[in-house]
Short mmCIF file of N, CA, C and O in Angstrom, two decimals:
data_model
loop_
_atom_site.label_atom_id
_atom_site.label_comp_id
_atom_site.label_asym_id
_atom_site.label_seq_id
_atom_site.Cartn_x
_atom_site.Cartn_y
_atom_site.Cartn_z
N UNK A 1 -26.37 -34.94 133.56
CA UNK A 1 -25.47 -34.78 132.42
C UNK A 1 -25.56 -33.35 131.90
O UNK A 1 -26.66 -32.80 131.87
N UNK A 2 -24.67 -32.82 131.56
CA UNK A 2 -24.15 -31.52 131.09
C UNK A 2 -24.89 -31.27 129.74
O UNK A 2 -24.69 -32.09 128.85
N UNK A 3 -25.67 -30.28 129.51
CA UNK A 3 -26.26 -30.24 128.20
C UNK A 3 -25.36 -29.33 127.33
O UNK A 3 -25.48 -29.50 126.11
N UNK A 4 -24.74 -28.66 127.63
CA UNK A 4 -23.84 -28.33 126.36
C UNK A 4 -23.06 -29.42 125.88
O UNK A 4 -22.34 -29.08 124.94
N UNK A 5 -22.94 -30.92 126.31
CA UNK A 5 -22.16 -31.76 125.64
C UNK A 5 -23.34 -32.49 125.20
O UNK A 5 -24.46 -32.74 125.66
N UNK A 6 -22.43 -32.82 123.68
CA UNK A 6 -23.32 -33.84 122.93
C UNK A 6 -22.67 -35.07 122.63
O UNK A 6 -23.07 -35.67 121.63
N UNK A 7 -21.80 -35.54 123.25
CA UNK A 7 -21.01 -36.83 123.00
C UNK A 7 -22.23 -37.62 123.56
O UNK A 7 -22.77 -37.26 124.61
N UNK A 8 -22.75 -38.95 122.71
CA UNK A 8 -23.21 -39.98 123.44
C UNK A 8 -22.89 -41.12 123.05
O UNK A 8 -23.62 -41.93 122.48
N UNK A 9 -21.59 -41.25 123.40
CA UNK A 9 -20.82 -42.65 123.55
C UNK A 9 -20.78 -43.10 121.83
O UNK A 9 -20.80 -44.25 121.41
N UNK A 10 -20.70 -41.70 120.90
CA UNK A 10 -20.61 -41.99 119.59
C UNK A 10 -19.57 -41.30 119.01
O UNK A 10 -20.11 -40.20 118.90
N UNK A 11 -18.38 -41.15 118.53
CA UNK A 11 -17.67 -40.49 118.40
C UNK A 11 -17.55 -39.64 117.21
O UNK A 11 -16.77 -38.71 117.06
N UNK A 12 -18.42 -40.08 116.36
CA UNK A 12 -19.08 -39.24 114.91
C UNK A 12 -19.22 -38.03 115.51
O UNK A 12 -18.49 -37.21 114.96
N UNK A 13 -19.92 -37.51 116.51
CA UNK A 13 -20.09 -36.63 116.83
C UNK A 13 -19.13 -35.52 117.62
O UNK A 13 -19.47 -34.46 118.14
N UNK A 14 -17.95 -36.06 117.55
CA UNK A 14 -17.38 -34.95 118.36
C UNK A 14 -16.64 -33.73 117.05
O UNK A 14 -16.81 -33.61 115.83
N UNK A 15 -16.12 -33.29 117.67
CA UNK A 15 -15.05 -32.14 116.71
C UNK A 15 -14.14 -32.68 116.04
O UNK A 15 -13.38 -33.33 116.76
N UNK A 16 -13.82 -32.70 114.70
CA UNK A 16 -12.57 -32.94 114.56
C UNK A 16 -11.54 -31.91 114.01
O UNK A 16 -11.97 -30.80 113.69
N UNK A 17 -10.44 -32.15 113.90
CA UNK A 17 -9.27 -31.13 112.89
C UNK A 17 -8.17 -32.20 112.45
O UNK A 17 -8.14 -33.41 112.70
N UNK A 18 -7.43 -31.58 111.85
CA UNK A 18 -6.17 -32.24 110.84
C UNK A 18 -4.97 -31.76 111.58
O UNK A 18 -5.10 -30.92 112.48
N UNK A 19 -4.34 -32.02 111.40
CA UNK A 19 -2.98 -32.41 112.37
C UNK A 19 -2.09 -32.03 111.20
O UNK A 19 -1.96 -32.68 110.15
N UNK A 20 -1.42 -30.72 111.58
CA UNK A 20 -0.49 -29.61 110.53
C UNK A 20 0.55 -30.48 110.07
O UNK A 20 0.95 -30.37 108.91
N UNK A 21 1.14 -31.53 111.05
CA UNK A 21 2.21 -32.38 110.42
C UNK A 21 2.00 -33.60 109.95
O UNK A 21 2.70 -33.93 109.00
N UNK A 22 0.92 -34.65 110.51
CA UNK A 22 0.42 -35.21 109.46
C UNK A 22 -0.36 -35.59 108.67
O UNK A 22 -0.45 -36.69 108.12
N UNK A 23 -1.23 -34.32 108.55
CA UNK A 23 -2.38 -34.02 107.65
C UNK A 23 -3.39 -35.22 108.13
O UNK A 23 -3.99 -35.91 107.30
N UNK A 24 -3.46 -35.34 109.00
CA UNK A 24 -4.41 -36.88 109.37
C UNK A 24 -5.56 -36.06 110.12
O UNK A 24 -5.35 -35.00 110.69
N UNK A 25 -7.26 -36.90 110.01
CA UNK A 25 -7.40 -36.13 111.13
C UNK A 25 -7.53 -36.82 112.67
O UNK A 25 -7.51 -38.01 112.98
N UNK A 26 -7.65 -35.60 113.53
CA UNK A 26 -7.95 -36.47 114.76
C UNK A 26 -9.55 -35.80 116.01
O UNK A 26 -10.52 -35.10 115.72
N UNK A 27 -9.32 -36.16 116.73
CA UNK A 27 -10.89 -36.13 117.24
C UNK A 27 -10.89 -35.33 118.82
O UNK A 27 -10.02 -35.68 119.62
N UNK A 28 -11.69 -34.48 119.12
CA UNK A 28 -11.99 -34.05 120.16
C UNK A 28 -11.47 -35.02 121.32
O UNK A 28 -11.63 -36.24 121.32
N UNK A 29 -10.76 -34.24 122.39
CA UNK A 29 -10.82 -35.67 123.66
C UNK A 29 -11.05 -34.50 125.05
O UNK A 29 -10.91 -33.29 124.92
N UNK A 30 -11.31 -34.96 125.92
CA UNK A 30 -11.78 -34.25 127.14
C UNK A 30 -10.65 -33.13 127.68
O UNK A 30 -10.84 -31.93 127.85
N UNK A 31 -9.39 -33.92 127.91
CA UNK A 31 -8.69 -33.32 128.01
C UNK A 31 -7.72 -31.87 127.06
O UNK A 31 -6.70 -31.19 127.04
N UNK A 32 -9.05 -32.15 126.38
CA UNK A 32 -8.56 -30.84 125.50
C UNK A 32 -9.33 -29.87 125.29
O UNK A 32 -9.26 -28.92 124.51
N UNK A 33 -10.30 -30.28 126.27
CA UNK A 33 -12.13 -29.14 126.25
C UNK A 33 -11.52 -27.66 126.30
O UNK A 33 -11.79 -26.73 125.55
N UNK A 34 -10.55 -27.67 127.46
CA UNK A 34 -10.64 -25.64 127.48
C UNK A 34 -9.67 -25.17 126.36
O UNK A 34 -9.83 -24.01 125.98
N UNK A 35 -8.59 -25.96 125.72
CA UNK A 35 -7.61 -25.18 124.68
C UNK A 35 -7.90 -25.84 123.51
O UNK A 35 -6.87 -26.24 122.99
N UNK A 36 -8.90 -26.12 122.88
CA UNK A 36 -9.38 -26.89 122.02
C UNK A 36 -8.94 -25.91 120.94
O UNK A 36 -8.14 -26.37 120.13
N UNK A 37 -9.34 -24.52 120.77
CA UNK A 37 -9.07 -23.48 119.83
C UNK A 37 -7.74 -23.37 119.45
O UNK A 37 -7.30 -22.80 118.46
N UNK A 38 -6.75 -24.33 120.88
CA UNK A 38 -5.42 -23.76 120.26
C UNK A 38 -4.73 -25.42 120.26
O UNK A 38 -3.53 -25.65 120.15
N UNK A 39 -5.52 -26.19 120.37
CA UNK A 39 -4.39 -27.67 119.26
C UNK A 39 -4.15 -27.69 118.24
O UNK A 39 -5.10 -28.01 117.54
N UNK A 40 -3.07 -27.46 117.63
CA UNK A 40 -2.97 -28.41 116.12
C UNK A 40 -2.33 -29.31 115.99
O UNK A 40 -1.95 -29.42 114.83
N UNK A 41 -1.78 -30.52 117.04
CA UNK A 41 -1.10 -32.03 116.67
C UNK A 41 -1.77 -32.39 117.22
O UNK A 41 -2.24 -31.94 118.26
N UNK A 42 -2.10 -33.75 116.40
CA UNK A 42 -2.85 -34.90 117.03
C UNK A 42 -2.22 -36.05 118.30
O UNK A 42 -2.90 -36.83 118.97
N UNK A 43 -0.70 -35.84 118.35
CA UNK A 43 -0.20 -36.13 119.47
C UNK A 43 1.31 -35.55 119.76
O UNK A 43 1.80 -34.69 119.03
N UNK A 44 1.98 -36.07 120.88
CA UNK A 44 2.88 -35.69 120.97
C UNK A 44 4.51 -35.85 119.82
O UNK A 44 5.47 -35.14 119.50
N UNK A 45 4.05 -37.10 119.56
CA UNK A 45 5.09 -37.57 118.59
C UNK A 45 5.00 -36.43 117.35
O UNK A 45 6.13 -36.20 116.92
N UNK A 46 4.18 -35.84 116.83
CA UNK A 46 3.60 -34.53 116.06
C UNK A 46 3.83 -33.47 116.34
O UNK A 46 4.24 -32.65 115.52
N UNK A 47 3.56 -33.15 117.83
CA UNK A 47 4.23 -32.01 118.23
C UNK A 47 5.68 -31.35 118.36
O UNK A 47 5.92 -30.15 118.49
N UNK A 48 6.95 -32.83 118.27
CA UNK A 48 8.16 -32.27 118.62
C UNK A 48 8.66 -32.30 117.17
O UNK A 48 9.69 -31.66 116.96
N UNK A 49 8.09 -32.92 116.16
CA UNK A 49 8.26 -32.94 114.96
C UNK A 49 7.92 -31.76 114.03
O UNK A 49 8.05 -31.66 112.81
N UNK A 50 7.44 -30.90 114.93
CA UNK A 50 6.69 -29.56 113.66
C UNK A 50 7.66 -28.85 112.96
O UNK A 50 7.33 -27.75 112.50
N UNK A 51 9.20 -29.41 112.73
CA UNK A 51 10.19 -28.10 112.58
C UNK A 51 9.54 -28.82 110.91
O UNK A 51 9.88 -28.31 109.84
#
């Protein structure tokens, strides 16, 4: 196992941020490890909505 990760099957622990459109927050997911610096919607339905 990878020691720069600290997920252990607890999700308290991951990253979170707020989601510019609906102020909610949401949580680290794998598929977002290398552009993590540049998400701000928590999904897609959020994303086409940012006008």
């Amino acid at each position: 196992m990878s020691q720069k990760s600290t997920f252990k099957a607890n999700k308290q622990y991951l990253p979170q941020k707020i989601c510019i459109v609906c102020q909610r927050p949401f949580t680290w997911r794998k598929k977002w490890a290398s552009v993590w610096s540049e998400v701000k919607y928590c999904s897609e339905k959020c994303r086409k909505q940012k006008k």
